[in-house]
Coordinates of N, CA and C in Angstrom, one line a residue:
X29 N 35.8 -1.6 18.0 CA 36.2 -0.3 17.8 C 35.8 0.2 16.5
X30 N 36.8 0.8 15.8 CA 36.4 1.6 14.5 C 36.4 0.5 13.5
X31 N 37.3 0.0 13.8 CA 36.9 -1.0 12.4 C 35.7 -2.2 12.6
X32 N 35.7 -2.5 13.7 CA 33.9 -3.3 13.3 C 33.2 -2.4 13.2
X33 N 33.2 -0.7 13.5 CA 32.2 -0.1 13.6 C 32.1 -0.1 11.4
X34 N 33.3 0.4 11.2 CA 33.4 0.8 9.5 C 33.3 -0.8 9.0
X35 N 33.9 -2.0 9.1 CA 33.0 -3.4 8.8 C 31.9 -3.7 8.9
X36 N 31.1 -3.2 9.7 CA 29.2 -2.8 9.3 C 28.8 -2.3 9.2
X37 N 29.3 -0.6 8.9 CA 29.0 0.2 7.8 C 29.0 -0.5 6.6
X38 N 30.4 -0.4 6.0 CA 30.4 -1.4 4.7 C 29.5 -2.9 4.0
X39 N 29.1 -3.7 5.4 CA 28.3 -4.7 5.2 C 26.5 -4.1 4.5
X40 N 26.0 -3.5 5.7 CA 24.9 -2.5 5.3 C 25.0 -2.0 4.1
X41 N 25.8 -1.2 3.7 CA 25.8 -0.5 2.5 C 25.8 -1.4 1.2
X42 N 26.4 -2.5 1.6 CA 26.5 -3.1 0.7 C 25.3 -4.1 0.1
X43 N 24.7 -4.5 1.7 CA 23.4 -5.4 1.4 C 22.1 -3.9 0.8
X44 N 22.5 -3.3 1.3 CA 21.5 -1.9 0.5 C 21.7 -1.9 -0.7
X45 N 23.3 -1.8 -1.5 CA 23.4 -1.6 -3.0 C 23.0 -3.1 -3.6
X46 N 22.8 -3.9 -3.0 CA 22.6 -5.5 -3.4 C 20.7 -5.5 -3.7
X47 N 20.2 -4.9 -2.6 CA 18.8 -5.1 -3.2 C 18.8 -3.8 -4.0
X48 N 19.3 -2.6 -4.1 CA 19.1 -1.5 -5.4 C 19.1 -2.0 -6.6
X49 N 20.5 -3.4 -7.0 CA 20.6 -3.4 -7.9 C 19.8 -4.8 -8.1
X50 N 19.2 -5.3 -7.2 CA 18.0 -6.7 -7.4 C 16.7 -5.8 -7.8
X51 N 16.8 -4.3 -7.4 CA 15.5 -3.7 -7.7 C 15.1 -3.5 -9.2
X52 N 16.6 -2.2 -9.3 CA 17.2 -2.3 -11.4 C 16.5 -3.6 -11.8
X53 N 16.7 -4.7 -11.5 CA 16.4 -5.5 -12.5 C 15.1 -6.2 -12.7
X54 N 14.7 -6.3 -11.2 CA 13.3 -6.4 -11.6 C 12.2 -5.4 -12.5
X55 N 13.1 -3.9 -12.2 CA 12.0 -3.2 -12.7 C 12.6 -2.7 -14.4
X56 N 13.8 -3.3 -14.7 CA 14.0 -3.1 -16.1 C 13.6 -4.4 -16.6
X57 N 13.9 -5.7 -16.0 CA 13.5 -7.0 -16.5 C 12.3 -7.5 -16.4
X58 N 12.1 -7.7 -15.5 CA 10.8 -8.1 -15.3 C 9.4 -7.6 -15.8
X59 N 9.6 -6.7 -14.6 CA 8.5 -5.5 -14.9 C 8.3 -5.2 -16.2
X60 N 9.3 -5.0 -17.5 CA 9.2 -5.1 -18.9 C 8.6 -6.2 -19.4
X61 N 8.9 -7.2 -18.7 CA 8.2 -8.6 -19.6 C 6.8 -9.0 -19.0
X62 N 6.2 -8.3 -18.0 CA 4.9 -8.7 -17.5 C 4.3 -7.5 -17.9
X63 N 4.9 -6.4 -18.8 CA 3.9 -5.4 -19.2 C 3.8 -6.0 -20.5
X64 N 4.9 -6.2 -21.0 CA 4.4 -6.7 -22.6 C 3.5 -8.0 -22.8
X65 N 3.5 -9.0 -21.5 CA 3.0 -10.2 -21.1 C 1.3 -9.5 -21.1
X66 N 0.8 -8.4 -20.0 CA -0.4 -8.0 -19.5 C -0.5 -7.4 -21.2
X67 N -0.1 -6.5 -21.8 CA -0.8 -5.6 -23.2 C -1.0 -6.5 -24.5
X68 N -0.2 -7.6 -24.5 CA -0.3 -8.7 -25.2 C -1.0 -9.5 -25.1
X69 N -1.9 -10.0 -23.8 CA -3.2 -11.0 -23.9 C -4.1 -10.3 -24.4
X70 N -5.2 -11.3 -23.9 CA -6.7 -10.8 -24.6 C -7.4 -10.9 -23.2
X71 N -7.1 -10.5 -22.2 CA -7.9 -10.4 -20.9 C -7.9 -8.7 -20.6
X72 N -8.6 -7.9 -20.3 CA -8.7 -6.9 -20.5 C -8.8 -5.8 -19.2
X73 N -8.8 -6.7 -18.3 CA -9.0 -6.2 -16.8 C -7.3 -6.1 -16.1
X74 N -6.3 -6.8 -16.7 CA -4.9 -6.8 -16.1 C -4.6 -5.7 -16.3
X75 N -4.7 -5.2 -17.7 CA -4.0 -3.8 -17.8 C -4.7 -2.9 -17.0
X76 N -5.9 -2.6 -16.4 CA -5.7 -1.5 -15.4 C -5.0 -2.3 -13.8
X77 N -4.9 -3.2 -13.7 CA -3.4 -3.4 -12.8 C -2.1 -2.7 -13.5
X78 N -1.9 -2.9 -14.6 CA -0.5 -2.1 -15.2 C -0.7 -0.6 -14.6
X79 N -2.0 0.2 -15.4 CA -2.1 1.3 -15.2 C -2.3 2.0 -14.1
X80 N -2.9 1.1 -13.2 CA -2.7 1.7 -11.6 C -1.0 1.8 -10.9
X81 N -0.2 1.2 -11.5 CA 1.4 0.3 -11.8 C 1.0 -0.2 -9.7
X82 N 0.0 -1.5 -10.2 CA 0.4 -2.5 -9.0 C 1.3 -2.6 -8.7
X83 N 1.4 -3.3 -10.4 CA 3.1 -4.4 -10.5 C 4.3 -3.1 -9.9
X84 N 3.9 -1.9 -10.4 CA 5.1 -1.5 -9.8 C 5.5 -1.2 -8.3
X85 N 4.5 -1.0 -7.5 CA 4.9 -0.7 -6.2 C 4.9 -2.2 -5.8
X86 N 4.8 -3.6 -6.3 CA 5.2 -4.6 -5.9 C 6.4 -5.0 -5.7
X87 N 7.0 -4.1 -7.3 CA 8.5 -4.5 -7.4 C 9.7 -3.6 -6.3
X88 N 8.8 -2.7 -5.8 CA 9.2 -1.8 -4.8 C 9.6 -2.9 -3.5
X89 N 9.0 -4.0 -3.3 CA 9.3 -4.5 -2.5 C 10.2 -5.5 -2.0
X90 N 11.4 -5.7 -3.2 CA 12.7 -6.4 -3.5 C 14.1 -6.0 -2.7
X91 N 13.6 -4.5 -2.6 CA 14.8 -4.1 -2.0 C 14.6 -4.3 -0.4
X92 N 13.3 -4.1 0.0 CA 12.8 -4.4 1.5 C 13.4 -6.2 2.1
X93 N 12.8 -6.9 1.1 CA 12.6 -8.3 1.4 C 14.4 -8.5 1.3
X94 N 15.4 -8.2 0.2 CA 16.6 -8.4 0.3 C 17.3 -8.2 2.0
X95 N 17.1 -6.3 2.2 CA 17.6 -6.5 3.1 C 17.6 -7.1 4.7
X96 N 15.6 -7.3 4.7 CA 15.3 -7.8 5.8 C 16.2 -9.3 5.9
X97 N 16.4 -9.9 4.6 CA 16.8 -11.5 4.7 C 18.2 -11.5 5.0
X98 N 19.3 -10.5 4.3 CA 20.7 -10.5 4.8 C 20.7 -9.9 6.1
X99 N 19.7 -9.0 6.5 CA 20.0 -8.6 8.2 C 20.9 -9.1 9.0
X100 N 21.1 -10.8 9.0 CA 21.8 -11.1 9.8 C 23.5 -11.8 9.7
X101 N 23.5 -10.7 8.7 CA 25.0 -10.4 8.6 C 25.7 -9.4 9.2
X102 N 25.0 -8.7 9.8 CA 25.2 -7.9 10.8 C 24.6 -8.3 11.9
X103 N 25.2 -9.0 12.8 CA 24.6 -9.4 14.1 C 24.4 -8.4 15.1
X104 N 25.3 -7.2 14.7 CA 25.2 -6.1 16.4 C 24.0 -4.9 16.1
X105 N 23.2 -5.0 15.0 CA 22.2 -4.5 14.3 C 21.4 -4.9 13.7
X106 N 21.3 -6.1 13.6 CA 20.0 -7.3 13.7 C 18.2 -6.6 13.3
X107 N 18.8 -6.7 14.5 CA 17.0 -6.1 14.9 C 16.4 -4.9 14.1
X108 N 17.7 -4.2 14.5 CA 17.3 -2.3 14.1 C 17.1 -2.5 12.7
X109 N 18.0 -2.9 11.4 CA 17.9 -3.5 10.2 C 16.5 -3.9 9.7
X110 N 16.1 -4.8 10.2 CA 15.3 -5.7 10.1 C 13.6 -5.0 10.6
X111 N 13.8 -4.3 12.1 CA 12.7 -3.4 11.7 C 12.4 -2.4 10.9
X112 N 13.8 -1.4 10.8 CA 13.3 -0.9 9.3 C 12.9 -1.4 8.3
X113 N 13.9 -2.4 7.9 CA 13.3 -3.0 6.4 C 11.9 -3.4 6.5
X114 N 11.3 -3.8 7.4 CA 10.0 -4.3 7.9 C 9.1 -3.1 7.7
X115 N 9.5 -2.2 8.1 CA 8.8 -0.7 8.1 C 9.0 -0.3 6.4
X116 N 9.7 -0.5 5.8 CA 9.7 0.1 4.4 C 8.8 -0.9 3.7
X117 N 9.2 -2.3 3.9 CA 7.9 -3.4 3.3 C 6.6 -3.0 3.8
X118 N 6.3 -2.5 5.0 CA 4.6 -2.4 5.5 C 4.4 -1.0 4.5
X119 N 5.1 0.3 4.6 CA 5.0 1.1 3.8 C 4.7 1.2 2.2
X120 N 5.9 0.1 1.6 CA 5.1 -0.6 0.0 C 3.6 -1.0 0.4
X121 N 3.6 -2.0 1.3 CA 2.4 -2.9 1.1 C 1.5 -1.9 0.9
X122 N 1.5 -0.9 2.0 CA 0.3 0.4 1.8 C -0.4 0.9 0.9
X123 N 1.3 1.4 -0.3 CA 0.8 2.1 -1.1 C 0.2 0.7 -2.7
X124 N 0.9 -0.7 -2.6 CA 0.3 -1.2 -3.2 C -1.3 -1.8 -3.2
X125 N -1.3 -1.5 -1.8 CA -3.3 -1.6 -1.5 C -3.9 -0.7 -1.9
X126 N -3.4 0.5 -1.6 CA -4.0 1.7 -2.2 C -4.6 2.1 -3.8
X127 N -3.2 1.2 -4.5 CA -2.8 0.8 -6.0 C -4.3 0.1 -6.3
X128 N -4.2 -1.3 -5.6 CA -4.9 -2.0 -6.2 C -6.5 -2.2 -5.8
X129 N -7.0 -0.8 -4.9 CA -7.9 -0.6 -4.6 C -8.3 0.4 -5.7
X130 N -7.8 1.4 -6.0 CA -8.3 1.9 -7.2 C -8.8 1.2 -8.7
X131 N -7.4 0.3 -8.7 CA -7.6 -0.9 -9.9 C -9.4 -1.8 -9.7
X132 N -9.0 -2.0 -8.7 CA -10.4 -2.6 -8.4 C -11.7 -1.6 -9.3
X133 N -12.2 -0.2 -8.7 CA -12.4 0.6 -8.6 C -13.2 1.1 -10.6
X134 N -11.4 1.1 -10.8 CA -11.8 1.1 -12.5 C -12.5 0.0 -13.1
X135 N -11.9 -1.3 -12.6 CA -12.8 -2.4 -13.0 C -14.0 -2.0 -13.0
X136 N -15.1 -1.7 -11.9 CA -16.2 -1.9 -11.8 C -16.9 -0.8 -12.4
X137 N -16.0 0.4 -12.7 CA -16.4 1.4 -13.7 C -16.8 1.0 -14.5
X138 N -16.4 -0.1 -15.4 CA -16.0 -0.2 -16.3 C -17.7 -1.5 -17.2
X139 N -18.3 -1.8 -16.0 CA -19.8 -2.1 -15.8 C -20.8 -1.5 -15.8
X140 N -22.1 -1.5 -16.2 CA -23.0 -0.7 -16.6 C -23.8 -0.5 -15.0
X141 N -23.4 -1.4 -14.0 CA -24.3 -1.2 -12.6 C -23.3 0.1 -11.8
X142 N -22.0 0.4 -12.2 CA -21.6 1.6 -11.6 C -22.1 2.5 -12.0
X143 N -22.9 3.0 -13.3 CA -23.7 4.2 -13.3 C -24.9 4.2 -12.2
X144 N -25.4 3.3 -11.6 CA -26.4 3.3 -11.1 C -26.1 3.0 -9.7
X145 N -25.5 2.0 -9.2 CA -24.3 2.2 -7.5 C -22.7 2.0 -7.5
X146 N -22.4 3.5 -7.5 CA -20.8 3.8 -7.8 C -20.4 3.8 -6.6
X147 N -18.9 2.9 -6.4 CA -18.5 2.4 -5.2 C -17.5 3.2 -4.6
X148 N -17.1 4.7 -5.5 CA -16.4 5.2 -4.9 C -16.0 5.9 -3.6
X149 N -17.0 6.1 -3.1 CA -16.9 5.8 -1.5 C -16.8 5.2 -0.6
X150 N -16.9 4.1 -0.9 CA -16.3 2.7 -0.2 C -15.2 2.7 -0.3
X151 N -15.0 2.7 -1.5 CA -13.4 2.4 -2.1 C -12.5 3.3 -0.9
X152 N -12.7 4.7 -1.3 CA -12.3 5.6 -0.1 C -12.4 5.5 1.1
X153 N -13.2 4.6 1.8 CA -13.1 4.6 3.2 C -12.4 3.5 3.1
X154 N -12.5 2.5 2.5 CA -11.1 1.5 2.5 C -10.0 1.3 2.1
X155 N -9.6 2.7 1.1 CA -8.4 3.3 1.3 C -7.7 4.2 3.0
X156 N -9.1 4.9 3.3 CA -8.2 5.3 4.3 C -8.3 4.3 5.5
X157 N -9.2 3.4 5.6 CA -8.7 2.5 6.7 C -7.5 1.3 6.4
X158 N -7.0 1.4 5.2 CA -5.6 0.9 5.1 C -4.4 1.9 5.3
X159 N -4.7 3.0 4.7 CA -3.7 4.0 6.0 C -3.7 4.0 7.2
X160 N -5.0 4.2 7.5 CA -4.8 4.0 9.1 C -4.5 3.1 9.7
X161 N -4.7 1.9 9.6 CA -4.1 0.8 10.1 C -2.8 0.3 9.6
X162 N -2.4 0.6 8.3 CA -0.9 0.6 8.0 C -0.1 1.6 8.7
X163 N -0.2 2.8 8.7 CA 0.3 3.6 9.6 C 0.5 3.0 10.8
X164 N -0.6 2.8 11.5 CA -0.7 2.2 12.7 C 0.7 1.4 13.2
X165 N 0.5 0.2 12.2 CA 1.4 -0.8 11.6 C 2.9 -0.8 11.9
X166 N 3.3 0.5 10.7 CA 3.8 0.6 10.4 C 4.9 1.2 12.0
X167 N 4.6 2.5 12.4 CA 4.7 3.4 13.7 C 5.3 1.9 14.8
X168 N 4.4 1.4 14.9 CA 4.3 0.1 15.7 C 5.7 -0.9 15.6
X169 N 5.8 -0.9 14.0 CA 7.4 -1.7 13.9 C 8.2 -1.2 13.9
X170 N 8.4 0.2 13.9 CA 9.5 0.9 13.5 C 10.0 1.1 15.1
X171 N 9.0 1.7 16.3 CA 9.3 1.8 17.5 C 9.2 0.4 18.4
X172 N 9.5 -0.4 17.4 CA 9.5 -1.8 18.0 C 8.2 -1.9 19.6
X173 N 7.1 -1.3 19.4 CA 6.4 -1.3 20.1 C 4.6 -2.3 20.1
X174 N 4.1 -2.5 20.6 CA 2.8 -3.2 20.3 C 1.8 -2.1 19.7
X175 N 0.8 -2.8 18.5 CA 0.0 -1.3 18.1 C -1.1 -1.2 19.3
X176 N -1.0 -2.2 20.1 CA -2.3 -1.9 20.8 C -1.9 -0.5 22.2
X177 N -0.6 -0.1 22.1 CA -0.4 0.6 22.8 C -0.7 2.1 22.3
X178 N -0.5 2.1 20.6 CA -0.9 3.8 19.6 C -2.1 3.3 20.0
X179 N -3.2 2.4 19.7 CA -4.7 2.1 19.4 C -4.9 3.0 20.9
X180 N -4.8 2.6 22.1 CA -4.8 2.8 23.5 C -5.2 4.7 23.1
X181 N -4.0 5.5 22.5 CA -4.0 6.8 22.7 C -4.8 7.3 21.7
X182 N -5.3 6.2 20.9 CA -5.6 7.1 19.4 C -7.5 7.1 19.5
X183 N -7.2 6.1 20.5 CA -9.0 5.9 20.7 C -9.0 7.3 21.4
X184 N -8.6 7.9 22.2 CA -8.6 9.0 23.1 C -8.7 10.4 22.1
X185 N -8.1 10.4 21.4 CA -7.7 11.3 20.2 C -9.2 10.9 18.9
X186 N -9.8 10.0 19.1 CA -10.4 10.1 18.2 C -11.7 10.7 18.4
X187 N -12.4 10.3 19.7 CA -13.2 10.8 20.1 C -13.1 12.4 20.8
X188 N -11.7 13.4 20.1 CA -12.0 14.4 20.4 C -12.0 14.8 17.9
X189 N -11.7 13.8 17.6 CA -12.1 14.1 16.2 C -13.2 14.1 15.5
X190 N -14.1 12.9 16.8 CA -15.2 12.8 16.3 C -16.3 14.0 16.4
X191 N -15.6 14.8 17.8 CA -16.8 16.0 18.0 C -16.3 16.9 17.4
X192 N -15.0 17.4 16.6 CA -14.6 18.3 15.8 C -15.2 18.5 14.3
X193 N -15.4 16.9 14.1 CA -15.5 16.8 12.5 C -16.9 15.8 12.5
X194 N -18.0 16.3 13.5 CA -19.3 15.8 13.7 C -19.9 15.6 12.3
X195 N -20.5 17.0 12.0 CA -20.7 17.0 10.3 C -20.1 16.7 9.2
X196 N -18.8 16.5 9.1 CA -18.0 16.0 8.2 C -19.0 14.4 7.9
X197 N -18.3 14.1 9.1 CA -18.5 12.3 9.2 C -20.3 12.0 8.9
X198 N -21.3 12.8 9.3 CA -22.7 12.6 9.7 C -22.7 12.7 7.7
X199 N -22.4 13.7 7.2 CA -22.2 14.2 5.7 C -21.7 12.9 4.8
X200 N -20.6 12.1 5.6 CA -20.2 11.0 4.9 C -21.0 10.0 4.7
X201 N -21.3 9.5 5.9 CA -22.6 8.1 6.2 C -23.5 8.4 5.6
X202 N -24.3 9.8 5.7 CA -25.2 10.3 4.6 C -24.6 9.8 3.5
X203 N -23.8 10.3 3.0 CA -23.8 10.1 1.2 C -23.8 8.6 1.2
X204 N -23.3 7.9 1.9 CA -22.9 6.3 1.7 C -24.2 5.1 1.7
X205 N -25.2 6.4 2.9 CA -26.5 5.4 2.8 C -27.2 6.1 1.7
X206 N -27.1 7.2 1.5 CA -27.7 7.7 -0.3 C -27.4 6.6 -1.4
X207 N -26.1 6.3 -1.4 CA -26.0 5.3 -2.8 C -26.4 4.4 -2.2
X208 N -26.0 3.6 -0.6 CA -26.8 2.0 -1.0 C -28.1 2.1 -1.2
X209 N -28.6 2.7 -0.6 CA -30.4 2.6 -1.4 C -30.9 2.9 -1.9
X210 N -29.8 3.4 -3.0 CA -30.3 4.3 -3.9 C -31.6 4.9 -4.2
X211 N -31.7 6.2 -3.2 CA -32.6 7.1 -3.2 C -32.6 8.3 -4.2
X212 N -31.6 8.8 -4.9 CA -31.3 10.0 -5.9 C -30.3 9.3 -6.8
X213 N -30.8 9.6 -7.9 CA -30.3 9.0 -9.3 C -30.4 10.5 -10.1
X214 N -29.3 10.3 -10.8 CA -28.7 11.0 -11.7 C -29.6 11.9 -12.4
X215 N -30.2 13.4 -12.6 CA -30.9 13.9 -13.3 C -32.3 14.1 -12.5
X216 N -32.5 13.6 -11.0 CA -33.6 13.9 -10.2 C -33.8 14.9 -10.1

């Protein structure tokens, strides 16, 4: 009745404030000592990991992992628990790909062959096909469903995007086979 129902209110709430406050510390503790750890060597490529804050949407993912692992202190919400938390961890992972696709990104800026094949369009299409497929992903655990059942509708739905946004995309592959073979260089 009400009180198992208000006994796993209180359990939840509690395994929630348990990873909030596992979060606080990572990201006042830790996270403090791996920035002063990364600005303090002499390797020069970590700090744009700082600066993109990898490490931070990593640490984003303490409060996920906590609650997915207590889940089953609540047995009559198990599951439901456990796919959210699953869904908020796919949702970090996203944005920490995203993170550390840019990082990548600056790295290679950061080389004298990016003036001459800049990967920022790659980079972009493999940011958005980690959206899209984390999305995907994500939609998929949260409705406790298979993704091949969204894939099913989205193939249907794509092929009315592809004749919408013909030139968009024709515009894109163009630019992309422009830089790999490099046919137009800077000041042509």
């Amino acid at each position: 009745g009400v009180a198992a129902y208000t006994a796993n209110l209180i359990v939840i709430v509690g395994i929630i404030v348990l990873g909030l406050i596992a979060h606080a510390i990572a990201k006042t503790v830790v996270l403090r000592y791996v920035a002063h750890w990364i600005k303090n060597n002499k390797l020069k490529y970590d700090n744009i990991f700082l600066e993109r804050k990898v490490f931070h949407h990593l640490t984003n993912l303490i409060p996920g992992i906590i609650v997915f692992s207590l889940a089953s202190l609540v047995p009559e919400h198990y599951e439901v628990i456990q796919r959210f938390s699953l869904g908020y961890m796919i949702l970090i992972g996203i944005f920490a790909t995203s993170a550390f696709l840019r990082a990548v990104e600056d790295m290679y800026n950061t080389f004298q062959i990016a003036k001459v094949r800049p990967i920022r369009s790659v980079i972009q299409v493999m940011t958005i096909a980690v959206y899209v497929l984390g999305g995907i992903w994500f939609v998929s655990t949260v409705m406790a469903r298979s993704p091949l059942i969204l894939l099913s509708g989205i193939g249907a739905l794509a092929a009315v995007f592809m004749f919408v946004f013909q030139d968009s995309l024709l515009g894109l592959v163009g630019s992309i086979q422009l830089s790999a073979n490099d046919m137009v260089r800077i000041g042509d």
